[in-house]
Coordinates of C-alpha atoms in Angstrom, one line a residue:
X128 CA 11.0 25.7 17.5
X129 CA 10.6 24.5 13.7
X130 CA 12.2 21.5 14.4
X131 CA 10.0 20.5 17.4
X132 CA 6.9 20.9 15.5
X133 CA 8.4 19.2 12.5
X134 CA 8.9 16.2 15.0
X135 CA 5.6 16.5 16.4
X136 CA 3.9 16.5 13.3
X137 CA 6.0 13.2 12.4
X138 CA 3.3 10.7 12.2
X139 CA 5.3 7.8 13.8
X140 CA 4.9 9.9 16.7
X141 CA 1.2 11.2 16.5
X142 CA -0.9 8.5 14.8
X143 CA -2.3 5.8 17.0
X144 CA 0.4 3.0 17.6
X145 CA -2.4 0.0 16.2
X146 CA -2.6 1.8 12.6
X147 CA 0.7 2.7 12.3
X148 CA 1.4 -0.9 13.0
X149 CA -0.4 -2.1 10.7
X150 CA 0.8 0.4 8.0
X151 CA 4.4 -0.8 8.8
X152 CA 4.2 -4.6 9.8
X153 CA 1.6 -6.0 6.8
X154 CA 4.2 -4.6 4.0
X155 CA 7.0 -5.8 5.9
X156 CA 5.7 -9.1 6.5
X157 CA 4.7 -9.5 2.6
X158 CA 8.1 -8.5 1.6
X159 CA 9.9 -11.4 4.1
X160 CA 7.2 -13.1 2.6
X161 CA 8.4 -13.0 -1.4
X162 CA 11.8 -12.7 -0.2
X163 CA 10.5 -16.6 1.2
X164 CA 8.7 -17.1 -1.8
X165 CA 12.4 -17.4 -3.7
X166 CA 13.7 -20.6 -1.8
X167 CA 10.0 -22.2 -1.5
X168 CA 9.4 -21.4 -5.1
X169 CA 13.0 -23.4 -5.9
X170 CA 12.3 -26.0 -3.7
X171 CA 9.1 -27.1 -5.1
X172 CA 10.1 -26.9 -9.0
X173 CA 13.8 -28.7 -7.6
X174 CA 12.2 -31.2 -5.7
X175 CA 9.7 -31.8 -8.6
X176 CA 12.2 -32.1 -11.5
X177 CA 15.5 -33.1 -9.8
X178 CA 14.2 -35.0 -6.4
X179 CA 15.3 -35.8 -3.0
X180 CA 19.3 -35.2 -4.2
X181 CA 18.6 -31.7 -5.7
X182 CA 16.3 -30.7 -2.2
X183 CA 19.7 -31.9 -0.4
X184 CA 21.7 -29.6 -2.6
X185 CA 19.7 -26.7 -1.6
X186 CA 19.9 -27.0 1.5
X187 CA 23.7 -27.3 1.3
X188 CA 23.4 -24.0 -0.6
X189 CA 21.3 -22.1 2.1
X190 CA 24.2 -20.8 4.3
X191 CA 25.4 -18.3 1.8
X192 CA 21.7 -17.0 1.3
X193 CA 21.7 -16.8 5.1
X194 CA 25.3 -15.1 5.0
X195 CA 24.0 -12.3 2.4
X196 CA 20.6 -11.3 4.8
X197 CA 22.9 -10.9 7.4
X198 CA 24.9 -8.6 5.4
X199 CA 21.5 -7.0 4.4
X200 CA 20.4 -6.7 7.9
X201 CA 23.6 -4.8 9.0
X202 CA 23.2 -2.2 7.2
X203 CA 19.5 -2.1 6.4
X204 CA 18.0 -3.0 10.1
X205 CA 21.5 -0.5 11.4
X206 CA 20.5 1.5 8.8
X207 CA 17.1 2.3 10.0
X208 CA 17.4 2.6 13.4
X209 CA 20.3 5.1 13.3
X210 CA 18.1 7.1 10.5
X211 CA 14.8 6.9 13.0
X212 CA 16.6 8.0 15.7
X213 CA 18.4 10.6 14.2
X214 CA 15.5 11.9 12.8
X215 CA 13.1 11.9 16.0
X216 CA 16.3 13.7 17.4
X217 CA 15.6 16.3 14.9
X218 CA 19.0 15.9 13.2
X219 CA 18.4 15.1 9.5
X220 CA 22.0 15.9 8.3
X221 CA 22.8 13.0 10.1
X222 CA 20.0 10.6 9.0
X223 CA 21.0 10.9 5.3
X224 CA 24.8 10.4 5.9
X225 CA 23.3 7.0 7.8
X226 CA 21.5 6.2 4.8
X227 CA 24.0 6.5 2.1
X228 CA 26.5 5.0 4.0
X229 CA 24.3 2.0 4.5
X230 CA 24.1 1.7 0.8
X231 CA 27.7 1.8 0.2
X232 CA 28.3 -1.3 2.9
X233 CA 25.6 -3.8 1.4
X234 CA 26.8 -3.2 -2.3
X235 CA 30.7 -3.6 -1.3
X236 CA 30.4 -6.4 1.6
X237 CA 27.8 -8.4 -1.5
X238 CA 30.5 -8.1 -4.1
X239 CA 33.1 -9.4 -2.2
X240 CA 30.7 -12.1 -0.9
X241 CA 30.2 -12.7 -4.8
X242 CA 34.1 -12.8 -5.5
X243 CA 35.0 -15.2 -2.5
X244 CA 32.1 -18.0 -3.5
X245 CA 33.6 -17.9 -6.9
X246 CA 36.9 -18.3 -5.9
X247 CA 36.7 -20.6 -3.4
X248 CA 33.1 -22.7 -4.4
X249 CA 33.8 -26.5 -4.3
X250 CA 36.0 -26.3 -1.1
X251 CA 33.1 -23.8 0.6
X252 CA 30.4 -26.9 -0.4
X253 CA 32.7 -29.3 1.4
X254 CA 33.2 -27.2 4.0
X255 CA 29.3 -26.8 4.4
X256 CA 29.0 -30.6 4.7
X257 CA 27.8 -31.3 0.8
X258 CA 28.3 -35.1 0.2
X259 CA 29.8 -36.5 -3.2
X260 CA 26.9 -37.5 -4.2
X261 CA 25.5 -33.9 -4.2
X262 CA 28.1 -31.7 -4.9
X263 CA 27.8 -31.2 -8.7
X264 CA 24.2 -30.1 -8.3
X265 CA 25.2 -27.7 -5.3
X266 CA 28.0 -26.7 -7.5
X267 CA 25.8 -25.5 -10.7
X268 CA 23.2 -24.3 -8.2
X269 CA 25.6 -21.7 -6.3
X270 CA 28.1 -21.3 -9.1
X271 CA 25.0 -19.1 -10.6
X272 CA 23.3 -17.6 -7.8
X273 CA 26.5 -15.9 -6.1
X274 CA 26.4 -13.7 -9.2
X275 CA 23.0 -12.9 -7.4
X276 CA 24.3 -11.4 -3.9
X277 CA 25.2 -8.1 -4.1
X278 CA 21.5 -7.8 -5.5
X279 CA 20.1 -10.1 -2.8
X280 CA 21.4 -7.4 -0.5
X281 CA 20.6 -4.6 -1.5
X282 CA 16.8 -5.3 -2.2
X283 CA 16.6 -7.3 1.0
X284 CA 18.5 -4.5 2.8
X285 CA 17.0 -1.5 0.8
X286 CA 14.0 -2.2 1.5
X287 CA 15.1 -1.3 5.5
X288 CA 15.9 1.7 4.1
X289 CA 12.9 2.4 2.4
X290 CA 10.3 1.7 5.0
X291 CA 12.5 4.0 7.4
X292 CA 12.2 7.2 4.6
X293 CA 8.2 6.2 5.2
X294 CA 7.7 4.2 2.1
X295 CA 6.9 0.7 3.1
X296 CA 4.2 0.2 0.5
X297 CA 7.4 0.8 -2.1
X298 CA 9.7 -1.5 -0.5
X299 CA 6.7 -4.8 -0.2
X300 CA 6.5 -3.9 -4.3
X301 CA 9.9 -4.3 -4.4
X302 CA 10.2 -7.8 -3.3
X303 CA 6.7 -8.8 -5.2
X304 CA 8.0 -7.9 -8.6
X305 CA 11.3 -10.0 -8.0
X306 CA 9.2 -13.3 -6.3
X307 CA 6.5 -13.1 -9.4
X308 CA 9.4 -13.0 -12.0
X309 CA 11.4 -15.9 -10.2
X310 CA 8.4 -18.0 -10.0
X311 CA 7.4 -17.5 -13.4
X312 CA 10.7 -17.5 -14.8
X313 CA 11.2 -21.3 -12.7
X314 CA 8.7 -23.0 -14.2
X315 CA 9.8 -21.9 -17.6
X316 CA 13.2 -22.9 -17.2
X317 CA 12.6 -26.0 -15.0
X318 CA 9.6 -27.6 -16.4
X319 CA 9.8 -25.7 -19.6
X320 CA 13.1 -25.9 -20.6
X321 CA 13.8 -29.0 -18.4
X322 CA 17.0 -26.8 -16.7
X323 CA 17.1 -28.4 -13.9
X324 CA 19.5 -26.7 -10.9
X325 CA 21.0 -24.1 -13.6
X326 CA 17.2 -22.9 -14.5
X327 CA 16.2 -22.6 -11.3
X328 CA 19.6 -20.6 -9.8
X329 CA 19.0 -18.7 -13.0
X330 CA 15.2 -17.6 -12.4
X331 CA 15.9 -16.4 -8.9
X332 CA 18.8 -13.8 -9.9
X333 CA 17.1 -12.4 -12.4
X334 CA 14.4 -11.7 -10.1
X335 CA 17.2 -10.9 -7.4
X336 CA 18.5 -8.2 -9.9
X337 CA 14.9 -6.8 -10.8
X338 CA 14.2 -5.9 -6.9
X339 CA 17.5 -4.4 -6.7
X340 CA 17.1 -2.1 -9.5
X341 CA 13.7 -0.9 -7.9
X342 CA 15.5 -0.3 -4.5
X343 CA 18.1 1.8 -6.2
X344 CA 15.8 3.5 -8.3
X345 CA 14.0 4.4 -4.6
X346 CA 16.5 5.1 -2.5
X347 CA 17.7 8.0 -4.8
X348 CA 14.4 9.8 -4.6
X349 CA 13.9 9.6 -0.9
X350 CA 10.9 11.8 0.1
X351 CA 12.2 12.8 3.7
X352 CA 15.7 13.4 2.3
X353 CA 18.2 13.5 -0.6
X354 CA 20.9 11.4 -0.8
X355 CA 23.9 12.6 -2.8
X356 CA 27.1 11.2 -3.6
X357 CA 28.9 12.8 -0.6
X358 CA 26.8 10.8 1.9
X359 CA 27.4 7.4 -0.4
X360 CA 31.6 8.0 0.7
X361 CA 31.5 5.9 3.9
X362 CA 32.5 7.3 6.9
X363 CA 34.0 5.5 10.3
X364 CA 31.5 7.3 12.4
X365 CA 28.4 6.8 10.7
X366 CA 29.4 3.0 9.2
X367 CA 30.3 2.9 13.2
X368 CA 26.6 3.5 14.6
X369 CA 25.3 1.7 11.4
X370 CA 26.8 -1.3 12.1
X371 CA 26.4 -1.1 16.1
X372 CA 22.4 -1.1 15.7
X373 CA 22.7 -3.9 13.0
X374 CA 24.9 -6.0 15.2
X375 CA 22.2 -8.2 16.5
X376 CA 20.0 -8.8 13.7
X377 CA 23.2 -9.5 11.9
X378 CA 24.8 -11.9 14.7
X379 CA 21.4 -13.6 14.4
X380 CA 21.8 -14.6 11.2
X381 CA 25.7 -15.6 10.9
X382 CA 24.5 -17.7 14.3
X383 CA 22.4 -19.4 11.9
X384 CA 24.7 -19.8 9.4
X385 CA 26.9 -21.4 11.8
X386 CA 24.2 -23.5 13.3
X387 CA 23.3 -25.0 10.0
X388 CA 26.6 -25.7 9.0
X389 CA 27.3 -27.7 12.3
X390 CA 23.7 -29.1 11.5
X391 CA 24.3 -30.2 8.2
X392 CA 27.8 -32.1 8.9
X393 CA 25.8 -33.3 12.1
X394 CA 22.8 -34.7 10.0
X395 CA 25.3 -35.9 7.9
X396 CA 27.3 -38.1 10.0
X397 CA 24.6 -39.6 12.1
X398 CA 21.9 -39.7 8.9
X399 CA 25.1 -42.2 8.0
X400 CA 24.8 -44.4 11.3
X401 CA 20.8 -45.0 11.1
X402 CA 18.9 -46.5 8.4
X403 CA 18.3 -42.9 7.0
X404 CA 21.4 -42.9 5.3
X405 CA 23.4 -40.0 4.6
X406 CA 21.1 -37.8 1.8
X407 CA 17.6 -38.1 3.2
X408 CA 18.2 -36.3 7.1
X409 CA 20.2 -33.0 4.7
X410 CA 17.1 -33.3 2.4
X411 CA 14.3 -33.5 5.4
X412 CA 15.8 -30.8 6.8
X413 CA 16.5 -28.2 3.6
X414 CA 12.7 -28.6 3.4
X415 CA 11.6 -27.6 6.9
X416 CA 14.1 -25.1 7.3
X417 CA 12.3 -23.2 3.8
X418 CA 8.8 -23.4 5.4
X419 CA 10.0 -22.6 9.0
X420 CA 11.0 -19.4 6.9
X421 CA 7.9 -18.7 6.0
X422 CA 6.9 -18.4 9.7
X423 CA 9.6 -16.5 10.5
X424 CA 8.4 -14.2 7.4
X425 CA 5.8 -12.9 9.5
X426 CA 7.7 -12.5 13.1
X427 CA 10.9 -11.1 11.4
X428 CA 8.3 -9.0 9.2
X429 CA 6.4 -7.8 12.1
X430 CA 9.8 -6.7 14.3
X431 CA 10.9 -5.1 11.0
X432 CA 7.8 -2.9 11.1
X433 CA 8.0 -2.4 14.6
X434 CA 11.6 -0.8 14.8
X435 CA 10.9 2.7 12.9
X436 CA 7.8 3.1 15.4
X437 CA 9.8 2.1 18.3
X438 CA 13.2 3.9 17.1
X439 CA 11.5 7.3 16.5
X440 CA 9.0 7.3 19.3
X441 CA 12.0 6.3 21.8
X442 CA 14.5 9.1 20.0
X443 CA 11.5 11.5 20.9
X444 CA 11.0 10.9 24.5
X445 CA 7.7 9.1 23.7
X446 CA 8.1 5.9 26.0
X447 CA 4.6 5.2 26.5
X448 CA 4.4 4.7 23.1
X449 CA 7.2 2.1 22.3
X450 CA 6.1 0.4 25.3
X451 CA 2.6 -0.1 23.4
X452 CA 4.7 -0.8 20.1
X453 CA 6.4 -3.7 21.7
X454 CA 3.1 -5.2 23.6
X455 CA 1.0 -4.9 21.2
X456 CA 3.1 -6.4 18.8
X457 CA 4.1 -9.2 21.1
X458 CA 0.0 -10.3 21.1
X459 CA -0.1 -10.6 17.7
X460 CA 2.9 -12.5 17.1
X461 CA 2.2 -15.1 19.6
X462 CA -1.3 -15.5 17.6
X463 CA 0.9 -16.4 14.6
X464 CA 2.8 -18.4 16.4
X465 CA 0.1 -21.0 17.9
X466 CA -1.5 -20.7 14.0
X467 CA 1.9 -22.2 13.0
X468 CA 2.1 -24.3 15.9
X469 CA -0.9 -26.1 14.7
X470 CA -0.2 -26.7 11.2
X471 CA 3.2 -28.2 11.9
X472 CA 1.9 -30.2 14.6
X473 CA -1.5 -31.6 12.5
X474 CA -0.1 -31.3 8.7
X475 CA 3.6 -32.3 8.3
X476 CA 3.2 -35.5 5.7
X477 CA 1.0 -33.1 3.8
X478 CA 3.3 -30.2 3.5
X479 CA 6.3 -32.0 3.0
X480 CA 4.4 -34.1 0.0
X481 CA 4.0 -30.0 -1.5
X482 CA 7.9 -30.4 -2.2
X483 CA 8.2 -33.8 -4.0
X484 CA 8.0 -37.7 -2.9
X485 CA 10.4 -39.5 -1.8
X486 CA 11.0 -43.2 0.6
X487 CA 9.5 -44.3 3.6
X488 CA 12.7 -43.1 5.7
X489 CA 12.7 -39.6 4.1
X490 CA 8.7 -39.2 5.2
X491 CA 9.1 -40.8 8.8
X492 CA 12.2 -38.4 9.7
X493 CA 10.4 -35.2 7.7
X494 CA 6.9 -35.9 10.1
X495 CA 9.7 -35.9 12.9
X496 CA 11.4 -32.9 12.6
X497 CA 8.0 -31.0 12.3
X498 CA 6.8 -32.4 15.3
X499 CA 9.7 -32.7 17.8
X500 CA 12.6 -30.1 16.4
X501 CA 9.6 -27.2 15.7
X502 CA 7.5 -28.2 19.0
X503 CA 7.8 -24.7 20.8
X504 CA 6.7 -22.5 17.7
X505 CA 4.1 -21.2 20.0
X506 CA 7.0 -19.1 21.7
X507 CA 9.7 -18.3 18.9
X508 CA 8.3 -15.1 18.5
X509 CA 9.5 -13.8 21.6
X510 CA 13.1 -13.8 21.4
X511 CA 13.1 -12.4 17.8
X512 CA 11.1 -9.2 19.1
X513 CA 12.6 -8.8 22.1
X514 CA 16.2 -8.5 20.5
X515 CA 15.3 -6.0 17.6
X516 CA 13.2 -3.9 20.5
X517 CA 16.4 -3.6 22.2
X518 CA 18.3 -2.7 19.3
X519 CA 15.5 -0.4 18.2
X520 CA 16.0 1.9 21.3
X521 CA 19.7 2.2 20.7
X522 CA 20.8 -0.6 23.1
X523 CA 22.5 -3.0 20.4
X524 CA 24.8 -4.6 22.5
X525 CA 21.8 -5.9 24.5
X526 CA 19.4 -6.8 21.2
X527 CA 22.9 -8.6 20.1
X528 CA 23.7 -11.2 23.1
X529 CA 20.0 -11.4 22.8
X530 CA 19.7 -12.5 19.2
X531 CA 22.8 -14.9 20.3
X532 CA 21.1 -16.8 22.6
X533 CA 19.3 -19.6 20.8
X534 CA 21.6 -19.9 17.9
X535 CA 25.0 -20.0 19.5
X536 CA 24.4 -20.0 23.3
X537 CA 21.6 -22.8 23.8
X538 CA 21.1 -24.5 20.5
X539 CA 25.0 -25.0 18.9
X540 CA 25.8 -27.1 22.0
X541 CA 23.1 -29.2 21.8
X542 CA 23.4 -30.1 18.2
X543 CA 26.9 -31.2 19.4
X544 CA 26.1 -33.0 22.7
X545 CA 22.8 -34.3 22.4
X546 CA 23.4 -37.0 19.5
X547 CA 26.4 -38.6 21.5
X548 CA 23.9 -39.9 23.8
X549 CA 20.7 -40.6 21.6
X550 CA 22.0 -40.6 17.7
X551 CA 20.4 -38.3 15.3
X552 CA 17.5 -37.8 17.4
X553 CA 19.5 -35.8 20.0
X554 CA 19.6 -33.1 16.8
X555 CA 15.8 -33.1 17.1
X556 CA 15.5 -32.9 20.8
X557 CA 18.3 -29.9 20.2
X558 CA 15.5 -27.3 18.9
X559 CA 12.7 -27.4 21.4
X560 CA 15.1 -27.3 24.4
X561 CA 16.7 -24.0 22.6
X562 CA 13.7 -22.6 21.8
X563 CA 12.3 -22.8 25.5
X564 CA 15.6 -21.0 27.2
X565 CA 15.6 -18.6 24.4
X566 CA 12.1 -17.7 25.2
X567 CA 12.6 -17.2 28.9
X568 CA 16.1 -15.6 29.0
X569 CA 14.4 -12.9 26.1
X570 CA 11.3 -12.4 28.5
X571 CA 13.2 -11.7 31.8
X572 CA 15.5 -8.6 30.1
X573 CA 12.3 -7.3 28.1
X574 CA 9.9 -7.0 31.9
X575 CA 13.0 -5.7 33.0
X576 CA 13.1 -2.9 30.5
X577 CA 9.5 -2.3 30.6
X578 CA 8.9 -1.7 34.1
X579 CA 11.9 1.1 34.0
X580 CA 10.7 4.4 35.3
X581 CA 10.1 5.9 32.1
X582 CA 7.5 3.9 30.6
X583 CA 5.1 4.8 33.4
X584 CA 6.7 8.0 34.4
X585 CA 4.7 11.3 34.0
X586 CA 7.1 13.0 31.9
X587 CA 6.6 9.9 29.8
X588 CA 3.0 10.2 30.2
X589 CA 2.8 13.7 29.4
X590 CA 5.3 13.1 26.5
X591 CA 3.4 10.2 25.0
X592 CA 0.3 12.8 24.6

């Protein structure tokens, strides 16, 4: 009886779904936000000080950042959603044994990611498609952040954790304090100290390492639980669930890993059959992919928010309400979308000018990209949702082949067919083509979900209050 009113009394199952919505998504959309901030904030002082060759680099370098969220996202987004469902269960012995076990994956998987790059750097850069005349700036660039991961992780993933213990207010300071200190620290080594690559790969683990220490600090003073060392010794049950719910978040970022790298040897070798040439087409797109980031900041920031709402509220028997969860939050990211939409559409010579100049070519295929690769941004909120509403509710196989299918199932083929026929264009032409199957495939398994009996059942009804 104590524990049903201690689950009623939860506010993720009382308070209305719009204010709890907002008290989840804003902090979790300014924390993807800074955690943005650290690749925009290194492009601009790059592309400023080094140029179009030290852009390129970058972009050659952003696999391995994509490579640690992923990590981060297995065990935080896992993480969560096993502790939000074990908790609306009513089972808090097994919430905390989630929790600390989620810690122990992200700081072993990011040392070893640490200890491979190092071992293995230049023939990873090749590998990731880096030209000659690029790789000793990708070299210095990665050499120094990889010491960076394992605290990449943990802040990125921690701060999972922390919005799930009810603390996302914590976990948005988190990623602010690390974002200010990189970008001050960039301009004082770049500009300042005219460090080039080094300065810049320096700034951002310094602030990597400052966010880290916050989420540690955190995370052993929950305020719903305590974590002791016992529940840090992982455990093949717990890292089991853990790493079933973070499956698709996960799989969503190693399909993106595996789409740039196929996108960067791509750009690559047909950049080197047109009059772009081989440099410009990597740079164009290092560029674009940073500020698409910041639009997926707010739709990965607002599905982020969404899952302890949805995870507790489904874990409770309250359907009704993770049904609203998922609509409401559906509305508002298609509003961000057509904002987004609009600016690439109307702005891209402007934006791309934020980030350095550079030739005619590199200008021309930059206002391209924008315009043709990014054209449905209006719906590539949908699929994003869709898949961690799925995982949410403790269906993860579902929120994985979900998450799969731009990445891998629609867009990787194109990349590869595509440019046969039409040259590097076909690698534009790839992402709006992607984006549109994604969109439906995501919308037919959601209305399928939705209209189940009970969302609109009375027992739902009656549960949902």
């Amino acid at each position: 009886m104590q524990e049903q009113e201690k689950r009623k009394e939860n506010p993720l199952g009382t308070l209305p779904v719009h204010s709890l919505l907002m008290k989840f998504t804003v902090p979790s959309i300014v924390a993807m936000l800074t955690s943005a901030l650290y690749n925009i904030v290194d492009q601009y002082f790059i592309g400023n000080s080094v140029g179009e060759l030290g852009n390129a680099a970058t972009n050659i370098a952003f696999p391995l950042s994509t490579c640690c969220i992923a990590i981060a996202l297995l065990f935080g987004i896992g993480g969560a959603a096993a502790f939000n469902l074990a908790k609306g269960a009513g089972d808090d012995e097994k919430a905390v044994y989630y929790m600390g076990n989620s810690m122990t994956g992200m700081f072993l998987l990011g040392t070893l990611l640490f200890l491979v790059t190092q071992l293995f750097l230049d023939p990873m850069l090749r590998f990731f498609g880096a030209p000659e005349s690029i790789m000793g700036y990708a070299h210095t660039y990665v050499s120094i952040t990889s010491i960076g991961f394992p605290m990449l992780i943990f802040a990125s993933g921690g701060g999972h954790l922390i919005r799930a213990d009810g603390s996302p207010n914590f976990s948005m300071v988190c990623n602010i304090v690390g974002a200010v200190i990189n970008t001050i620290l960039d301009a004082l080594f770049v500009f300042g100290f005219d460090m080039g690559m080094a300065g810049a790969a320096l700034a951002t683990i310094i602030g990597q390492y400052v966010s880290g220490f916050l989420a540690m600090y955190y995370l052993s003073h929950c305020k719903t639980v305590s974590v002791k060392l016992r529940h840090l010794r992982p455990r093949s049950d717990c890292m089991a669930r853990v790493a079933s719910l973070g499956a698709a978040p996960c799989s969503n970022q190693l399909a993106m890993m595996v789409v740039q790298l196929v996108m960067n040897k791509s750009l690559t070798y047909y950049g080197g059959q047109s009059n772009y040439g081989e440099e410009v087409p990597l740079a164009c797109a290092g560029i674009i992919s940073k500020v698409n980031q910041v639009y997926f900041s707010f739709i990965i920031g607002l599905s982020q928010g969404l899952q302890p709402i949805i995870s507790f509220n489904y874990g409770a028997g309250k359907y009704k309400r993770a049904k609203e969860a998922f609509l409401t939050s559906a509305s508002v990211g298609f509003a961000i979308s057509v904002v987004a939409f609009a600016l690439f559409q109307l702005f891209p010579r402007p934006i791309i000018k934020i980030f350095g100049e550079g030739s005619e070519e590199y200008i021309a295929f930059s206002v391209s990209y924008f315009r043709v690769f990014l054209f449905f941004t209006f719906l590539n909120f949908f699929q994003p949702l869709t898949s961690n509403c799925f995982t949410a509710i403790g269906k993860p196989f579902m929120g994985m082949f979900l998450s799969l299918t731009r990445q891998i199932i629609f867009l990787l083929p194109l990349i590869l067919l595509l440019p046969i026929a039409i040259g590097i264009d076909g690698i534009l032409y790839a992402g709006p083509v992607a984006d549109g199957l994604a969109a439906a495939v995501s919308f037919l398994f959601i209305s399928r979900e939705l209209k189940g009996e009970k969302y609109g059942s009375k027992a739902g009804r009656e549960l949902a209050g």
